[in-house]
Short mmCIF file of C-alpha atoms and ligand atoms in Angstrom, two decimals:
data_model
loop_
_atom_site.label_atom_id
_atom_site.label_comp_id
_atom_site.label_asym_id
_atom_site.label_seq_id
_atom_site.Cartn_x
_atom_site.Cartn_y
_atom_site.Cartn_z
CA MET A 1 14.16 6.94 -3.80
CA PRO A 2 16.22 3.67 -5.25
CA GLU A 3 17.67 4.15 -9.24
CA SER A 4 15.42 1.20 -10.03
CA ALA A 5 12.07 3.52 -8.55
CA HIS A 6 9.67 4.29 -11.06
CA THR A 7 6.36 7.35 -10.39
CA THR A 8 3.28 8.22 -12.17
CA HIS A 9 5.04 11.16 -12.17
CA ASP A 10 8.21 10.45 -14.10
CA ALA A 11 8.60 13.71 -16.77
CA ASP A 12 11.56 13.74 -19.19
CA GLU A 13 14.13 15.93 -18.24
CA ASP A 14 13.56 18.98 -19.44
CA ALA A 15 16.72 21.69 -19.40
CA ARG A 16 14.39 24.34 -19.80
CA ASN A 17 12.97 23.86 -16.11
CA ARG A 18 16.22 25.14 -14.81
CA ASP A 19 15.06 28.60 -15.06
CA ILE A 20 11.26 28.81 -15.42
CA LEU A 21 9.68 31.91 -13.51
CA ILE A 22 7.27 30.52 -10.36
CA TYR A 23 4.16 33.10 -9.68
CA VAL A 24 4.21 33.92 -6.21
CA ASN A 25 1.16 36.23 -5.16
CA GLY A 26 1.07 38.12 -8.84
CA GLU A 27 5.00 38.28 -8.83
CA LEU A 28 7.05 36.45 -11.69
CA VAL A 29 9.90 35.22 -9.45
CA HIS A 30 13.09 32.91 -10.77
CA ARG A 31 12.47 28.74 -9.82
CA ASP A 32 15.70 29.57 -7.45
CA GLU A 33 14.63 33.41 -5.64
CA ALA A 34 10.47 31.63 -5.63
CA LYS A 35 9.54 31.26 -1.55
CA VAL A 36 6.83 31.72 0.59
CA SER A 37 6.82 32.51 3.80
CA VAL A 38 7.92 30.01 6.81
CA TYR A 39 4.94 32.09 8.92
CA ASP A 40 2.78 30.40 5.42
CA SER A 41 -0.27 28.53 5.99
CA GLY A 42 0.86 25.95 3.57
CA PHE A 43 3.98 25.61 5.19
CA LEU A 44 2.95 25.43 9.13
CA LEU A 45 -0.04 23.30 8.61
CA GLY A 46 -0.44 21.95 5.19
CA ASP A 47 -3.45 24.57 4.91
CA GLY A 48 -4.11 25.01 1.59
CA MET A 49 -5.83 23.91 -1.73
CA TRP A 50 -4.42 22.87 -4.58
CA GLU A 51 -5.07 21.53 -8.57
CA GLY A 52 -2.58 20.03 -11.21
CA MET A 53 -3.41 20.81 -14.84
CA ARG A 54 -2.37 20.13 -18.37
CA LEU A 55 -1.62 22.62 -20.79
CA TYR A 56 -2.30 21.46 -24.69
CA ASP A 57 -2.12 23.70 -27.30
CA GLY A 58 -2.60 26.64 -24.99
CA GLU A 59 -5.93 25.37 -23.46
CA TRP A 60 -5.78 23.79 -19.70
CA ALA A 61 -7.23 20.62 -20.46
CA PHE A 62 -10.81 20.48 -18.82
CA PHE A 63 -10.40 23.55 -17.19
CA ASP A 64 -13.93 23.74 -15.27
CA ALA A 65 -13.85 20.64 -13.79
CA HIS A 66 -10.96 21.45 -12.17
CA MET A 67 -12.35 24.57 -11.59
CA ASP A 68 -15.76 23.19 -9.82
CA ARG A 69 -12.69 20.75 -7.54
CA PHE A 70 -10.63 23.63 -6.87
CA PHE A 71 -13.46 26.08 -5.62
CA ASP A 72 -15.93 23.56 -3.92
CA SER A 73 -12.33 22.87 -2.01
CA CYS A 74 -11.67 26.17 -0.71
CA ARG A 75 -15.20 26.52 0.05
CA SER A 76 -15.33 23.53 1.92
CA VAL A 77 -12.93 25.02 4.07
CA SER A 78 -13.61 28.85 4.11
CA LEU A 79 -10.51 29.18 2.79
CA ASP A 80 -11.49 32.50 0.32
CA VAL A 81 -9.46 31.82 -2.59
CA GLY A 82 -9.61 36.64 -3.78
CA MET A 83 -10.55 35.60 -7.44
CA ASP A 84 -12.79 34.27 -10.19
CA ARG A 85 -11.94 31.38 -11.87
CA ASP A 86 -11.54 33.96 -15.14
CA GLY A 87 -8.98 35.36 -12.49
CA ILE A 88 -7.06 31.98 -12.11
CA ARG A 89 -7.35 32.00 -15.94
CA ALA A 90 -5.13 34.80 -15.77
CA ALA A 91 -2.71 34.06 -13.14
CA LEU A 92 -1.76 31.00 -15.21
CA GLU A 93 -1.63 32.14 -19.12
CA LYS A 94 -0.01 35.12 -16.92
CA THR A 95 2.66 32.51 -15.90
CA ALA A 96 2.35 30.65 -18.78
CA GLN A 97 2.99 33.44 -21.37
CA ALA A 98 6.39 34.68 -19.24
CA ASN A 99 7.58 30.98 -19.28
CA GLY A 100 6.81 30.85 -23.15
CA MET A 101 4.94 28.05 -22.33
CA GLU A 102 2.36 26.72 -25.35
CA THR A 103 2.02 22.71 -24.91
CA ASP A 104 3.24 19.73 -23.44
CA VAL A 105 3.64 22.17 -19.54
CA HIS A 106 2.10 20.27 -16.05
CA CYS A 107 1.46 23.08 -13.78
CA ARG A 108 0.61 22.59 -9.78
CA LEU A 109 -1.48 25.77 -8.81
CA MET A 110 -1.86 26.03 -4.56
CA LEU A 111 -3.77 28.07 -2.55
CA THR A 112 -2.82 28.76 1.08
CA ARG A 113 -4.87 30.75 3.59
CA GLY A 114 -2.07 32.29 3.64
CA VAL A 115 1.27 34.19 6.12
CA LYS A 116 -0.12 33.72 10.10
CA ALA A 117 0.71 36.67 12.93
CA LYS A 118 1.50 33.55 15.26
CA PRO A 119 2.83 29.81 14.35
CA PHE A 120 -0.35 28.35 15.53
CA GLN A 121 -3.11 26.52 14.16
CA HIS A 122 -6.26 29.09 14.25
CA PRO A 123 -7.25 29.91 11.11
CA GLY A 124 -8.08 33.70 12.59
CA LEU A 125 -4.31 33.72 12.93
CA SER A 126 -4.13 34.10 9.01
CA ARG A 127 -5.19 37.59 8.12
CA SER A 128 -3.25 39.13 5.31
CA GLY A 129 -4.85 36.95 2.38
CA PRO A 130 -4.49 34.34 0.39
CA THR A 131 -0.84 33.01 -1.16
CA LEU A 132 -1.48 32.03 -4.76
CA VAL A 133 2.04 29.82 -6.01
CA ILE A 134 1.92 28.33 -9.88
CA ILE A 135 4.95 26.25 -10.57
CA MET A 136 4.61 25.13 -14.69
CA GLU A 137 6.81 22.62 -16.04
CA HIS A 138 7.46 21.59 -19.32
CA SER A 139 6.64 17.59 -18.67
CA LYS A 140 6.10 14.88 -20.97
CA PRO A 141 5.85 11.68 -19.37
CA VAL A 142 8.18 9.65 -20.40
CA ASN A 143 7.45 6.98 -22.40
CA ALA A 144 9.03 4.01 -20.74
CA LEU A 145 5.59 3.55 -17.97
CA GLN A 146 4.04 2.16 -21.16
CA SER A 147 5.60 -0.94 -21.84
CA ARG A 148 7.34 -1.22 -18.11
CA GLY A 149 3.45 -0.93 -16.13
CA ILE A 150 3.77 0.82 -12.93
CA ARG A 151 4.26 -1.88 -9.61
CA LEU A 152 1.86 -1.82 -6.62
CA ALA A 153 1.92 -2.84 -3.44
CA THR A 154 -1.51 -3.46 -1.05
CA VAL A 155 -0.42 -1.21 1.70
CA PRO A 156 -1.65 -0.74 5.89
CA GLN A 157 -2.42 3.05 4.93
CA VAL A 158 -5.90 3.49 4.93
CA ARG A 159 -8.08 5.90 3.28
CA GLY A 160 -9.85 7.59 5.91
CA LEU A 161 -13.78 8.44 6.49
CA PRO A 162 -15.12 11.58 5.02
CA MET A 163 -16.21 12.51 8.56
CA SER A 164 -12.49 12.67 9.51
CA GLN A 165 -10.05 14.15 6.74
CA ASP A 166 -12.30 14.54 3.34
CA PRO A 167 -10.28 12.51 0.52
CA LYS A 168 -11.70 14.47 -1.52
CA LEU A 169 -10.35 17.08 -0.22
CA ASN A 170 -7.31 17.63 -2.72
CA SER A 171 -5.07 19.81 0.76
CA HIS A 172 -1.99 20.43 0.83
CA SER A 173 -1.81 18.58 3.88
CA LYS A 174 -0.82 14.25 1.81
CA LEU A 175 0.57 13.29 4.89
CA ASN A 176 -1.95 10.15 4.75
CA CYS A 177 -0.61 9.71 0.56
CA VAL A 178 2.81 10.42 1.39
CA ILE A 179 2.93 7.20 4.80
CA ALA A 180 1.35 4.99 1.65
CA CYS A 181 3.92 5.49 -0.44
CA LEU A 182 6.50 5.03 2.06
CA GLN A 183 5.21 1.64 3.06
CA ALA A 184 4.64 1.28 -0.74
CA GLU A 185 8.98 1.96 -1.40
CA GLN A 186 9.84 -0.04 1.49
CA ALA A 187 7.89 -2.80 -0.07
CA GLY A 188 9.87 -2.97 -2.92
CA ALA A 189 7.30 -1.52 -4.90
CA ASP A 190 6.49 2.23 -7.13
CA GLU A 191 3.54 2.99 -5.79
CA GLY A 192 0.61 2.39 -2.10
CA LEU A 193 -2.55 0.40 -3.66
CA MET A 194 -4.74 1.97 -1.09
CA LEU A 195 -7.84 0.00 0.90
CA ASP A 196 -10.91 1.88 2.34
CA PRO A 197 -11.26 1.18 6.16
CA HIS A 198 -13.66 -1.99 5.47
CA GLY A 199 -11.01 -3.77 3.40
CA PHE A 200 -12.35 -3.36 -0.59
CA VAL A 201 -9.98 -1.92 -2.85
CA ASN A 202 -10.16 1.83 -3.32
CA THR A 203 -7.06 3.82 -4.82
CA THR A 204 -3.18 4.53 -4.63
CA ASN A 205 -1.25 7.00 -2.97
CA ALA A 206 -1.31 9.41 -6.21
CA CYS A 207 -3.98 7.73 -7.95
CA ASN A 208 -7.30 6.55 -9.15
CA PHE A 209 -7.94 2.88 -9.89
CA PHE A 210 -9.10 0.61 -12.52
CA ILE A 211 -9.16 -3.06 -13.22
CA VAL A 212 -10.52 -4.39 -16.35
CA ARG A 213 -12.37 -7.97 -16.08
CA ARG A 214 -13.48 -10.09 -18.61
CA GLY A 215 -13.48 -6.74 -20.34
CA GLU A 216 -15.35 -5.14 -18.09
CA VAL A 217 -14.40 -1.66 -16.98
CA TRP A 218 -14.02 -1.68 -12.35
CA THR A 219 -13.04 1.04 -10.29
CA SER A 220 -13.97 1.66 -6.51
CA THR A 221 -16.98 3.45 -5.98
CA GLY A 222 -15.81 7.02 -5.22
CA ASP A 223 -16.44 7.19 -1.83
CA TYR A 224 -13.00 7.18 0.04
CA CYS A 225 -11.17 8.27 -2.81
CA MET A 226 -9.90 11.79 -4.37
CA ASN A 227 -12.58 12.57 -7.40
CA GLY A 228 -10.39 12.45 -10.06
CA VAL A 229 -10.66 14.81 -12.86
CA THR A 230 -9.55 11.74 -15.15
CA ARG A 231 -11.44 9.07 -13.13
CA ALA A 232 -14.78 11.54 -14.08
CA ASN A 233 -13.20 11.32 -18.09
CA VAL A 234 -12.62 8.04 -17.89
CA ILE A 235 -15.69 6.50 -16.52
CA ARG A 236 -18.35 9.28 -18.90
CA LEU A 237 -15.33 7.82 -22.05
CA CYS A 238 -16.60 3.83 -21.35
CA GLU A 239 -20.40 4.72 -21.16
CA GLN A 240 -20.35 7.02 -24.14
CA ASN A 241 -18.07 4.19 -25.85
CA GLY A 242 -20.16 1.28 -24.88
CA ILE A 243 -17.58 -0.28 -22.32
CA PRO A 244 -19.10 -1.72 -19.44
CA ILE A 245 -18.11 0.20 -16.79
CA HIS A 246 -18.71 -0.35 -12.77
CA GLN A 247 -18.14 1.54 -9.80
CA LYS A 248 -18.45 -0.64 -7.25
CA ASN A 249 -16.63 -2.64 -3.50
CA PHE A 250 -13.85 -5.44 -5.02
CA SER A 251 -11.32 -6.97 -3.13
CA LEU A 252 -8.17 -7.79 -3.52
CA TYR A 253 -9.11 -11.53 -4.88
CA GLU A 254 -10.74 -9.39 -7.46
CA ALA A 255 -7.62 -6.91 -8.59
CA TYR A 256 -5.23 -9.90 -8.66
CA GLY A 257 -7.54 -12.09 -10.92
CA ALA A 258 -7.56 -8.82 -13.13
CA SER A 259 -6.32 -9.14 -17.15
CA GLU A 260 -5.40 -5.44 -16.73
CA ALA A 261 -5.33 -2.09 -14.52
CA PHE A 262 -4.15 0.58 -14.80
CA LEU A 263 -4.26 3.97 -12.57
CA THR A 264 -5.57 7.77 -14.06
CA GLY A 265 -4.36 11.26 -13.21
CA THR A 266 -4.60 14.45 -14.84
CA PHE A 267 0.00 13.75 -15.33
CA GLY A 268 0.20 10.66 -16.53
CA ALA A 269 -3.56 9.83 -18.09
CA GLN A 270 -3.88 6.21 -18.14
CA THR A 271 -0.39 4.37 -16.09
CA PRO A 272 -0.73 0.73 -16.72
CA VAL A 273 -0.43 -1.38 -14.14
CA ALA A 274 2.43 -4.55 -14.68
CA GLU A 275 2.57 -6.12 -11.19
CA ILE A 276 -0.01 -5.96 -7.29
CA ASP A 277 2.37 -7.07 -4.94
CA GLY A 278 4.69 -9.14 -6.91
CA LYS A 279 1.89 -10.89 -8.72
CA PRO A 280 2.19 -10.15 -12.09
CA ILE A 281 -1.54 -8.42 -13.75
CA GLY A 282 -2.99 -9.97 -16.72
CA SER A 283 -0.34 -11.74 -19.12
CA GLY A 284 0.93 -8.24 -20.13
CA GLU A 285 -1.68 -7.45 -23.23
CA ARG A 286 -4.06 -4.42 -22.22
CA PRO A 287 -5.89 -4.02 -25.37
CA VAL A 288 -9.20 -2.12 -23.00
CA THR A 289 -6.37 -0.08 -20.94
CA ALA A 290 -4.84 0.77 -24.67
CA GLU A 291 -8.47 1.86 -26.29
CA ILE A 292 -8.95 3.93 -23.35
CA GLN A 293 -5.87 5.93 -23.46
CA ARG A 294 -7.04 6.75 -27.36
CA LEU A 295 -10.14 7.71 -26.55
CA TYR A 296 -8.83 9.98 -23.68
CA LYS A 297 -5.91 11.87 -26.08
CA GLU A 298 -9.24 12.57 -28.20
CA MET A 299 -11.14 13.59 -25.76
CA VAL A 300 -8.78 16.32 -24.77
CA ALA A 301 -8.29 17.31 -28.25
CA GLN A 302 -11.65 17.36 -28.68
CA ASP A 303 -11.66 19.89 -25.31
CA VAL A 304 -9.45 22.18 -26.22
CA ALA A 305 -10.08 22.64 -29.60
CA ALA A 306 -13.85 23.49 -27.90
CA GLN A 307 -11.81 26.25 -25.19
CA SER A 308 -10.74 27.29 -27.93
CA ALA A 309 -13.00 27.62 -30.40
CA ARG A 310 -15.03 29.22 -27.17
CA ARG A 311 -13.07 32.32 -26.51
CA ALA A 312 -12.26 32.85 -30.51
CA ALA A 313 -15.85 33.93 -30.38
CA PRO A 314 -17.42 36.76 -28.71
CA ALA A 315 -17.93 36.81 -24.89
CA ASP A 316 -21.35 36.64 -24.31
CA SER A 317 -21.92 33.87 -21.73
CA GLY A 318 -22.17 34.73 -17.68
CA THR A 319 -19.07 34.19 -15.58
CA GLN A 320 -18.64 31.74 -12.94
CA PRO A 321 -17.62 31.68 -9.53
C1 LIG B 401 -4.58 10.74 -4.57
C2 LIG B 401 -4.93 11.36 -5.87
N1 LIG B 401 -5.37 10.44 -6.09
C3 LIG B 401 -5.75 10.88 -7.88
C4 LIG B 401 -5.50 12.01 -8.52
C5 LIG B 401 -5.88 12.07 -9.82
O1 LIG B 401 -6.48 13.32 -10.15
P1 LIG B 401 -7.16 14.01 -11.19
O2 LIG B 401 -7.24 12.83 -11.92
O3 LIG B 401 -8.32 15.26 -11.42
O4 LIG B 401 -4.97 14.75 -11.85
C6 LIG B 401 -4.72 12.76 -7.33
C7 LIG B 401 -3.87 14.22 -8.52
O5 LIG B 401 -4.16 14.73 -7.78
C8 LIG B 401 -3.99 12.80 -5.83
O6 LIG B 401 -3.60 13.49 -5.49
#
C-alpha cells in the first residue's frame, strides 16, 4: 500500500496490541502463537462467517443486531455455531477480560466450518466442529480522516446478484471486495466504489455508501450491499430526527454532484468522502454528515447504557438463539 494511501480501517498505533491474546476455540493464546490448521475450512475455502464489533464502556454496541446478522448468515449456509448468542457473549467477555480491555476496542469474531478431513470443498469433510476465533484490538479510528476524507474510485468489479454469492453474507471469502479494493488502489484511490449489476451506485468494498443532495440523504436500495448494522442505524437516525432519507437507485451522475458523501461501518462509524474518481465532493463543508455523526455518538451511548442496565437487572427474559 503506498504511504499516502488511507483506509477506512486506519487506527492510531497502539503498542498494547503487540501482546494481545487471541481466542482460539476457547483457549487464549498470544497473537504470535495463535494458529488455525491448514486444513481449516476458512483457510482452504473462505468457508466461514464473521462480525466486526466495537466495545464501549464494557458493552458491545448493537450486540443484538450483530448477532441477528451473524446467526442468520450461519443458518443460511448450514454452519452450526455450536452455541447461542449468550455463549458468544461469554467468549467475547473472556477475551476482553484476559486482555484487560474495556473501551475503544474492535473485535473480529470469526467462525469457520472447522478442520477438514481432506483438503477439498465438500462441507461434509468438516467433521470436527467449527473453529471460533476472536481477535480483539485496542482501536481508535484516526482523526485525520475526518478532515481529509477518503478518496473513492469507481471500479469495474460489481456487487453480485443474490443468487451467485449474496452480498449480504459477511463471509470469510471477500475476494469480490478485495478485487475491487485492488482496482481502486491501482486507480490511485483509497477504496473502491462498486456499482450494482444495473450500473447504479451501490456500496464500497468495505463500507456502505451515502450521499447528501439538497439536504436529503440517499443510499442504495440495499439489494446488493452488505446489510450493515451502521447503515441501518444511520437510516433509523435520519427517520427519527427529521432528516429526509431515501433508499433508492441513483447513478454516478448524482453521486458526483452530491454536496456531501460518507461511508458507514462499525469500525469508522461515518467516514467523509473527499472525492470520487478525482472529482471533489461538494465544497468540503459537511453539515449533514457532522449532524449524523453527532446523533450516532448519542445512539451508541444510549445503546451501551441500555445494555448495561439490562444486564444489571435480574434476568427474567427468555434467551434468543
Ligand atoms: C462489504 C461491507 N460493507 C459494509 C460493511 C459495514 O457493516 P457494519 O456497519 O455492520 O460494520 C462491512 C463490514 O463488515 C463490509 O464488509
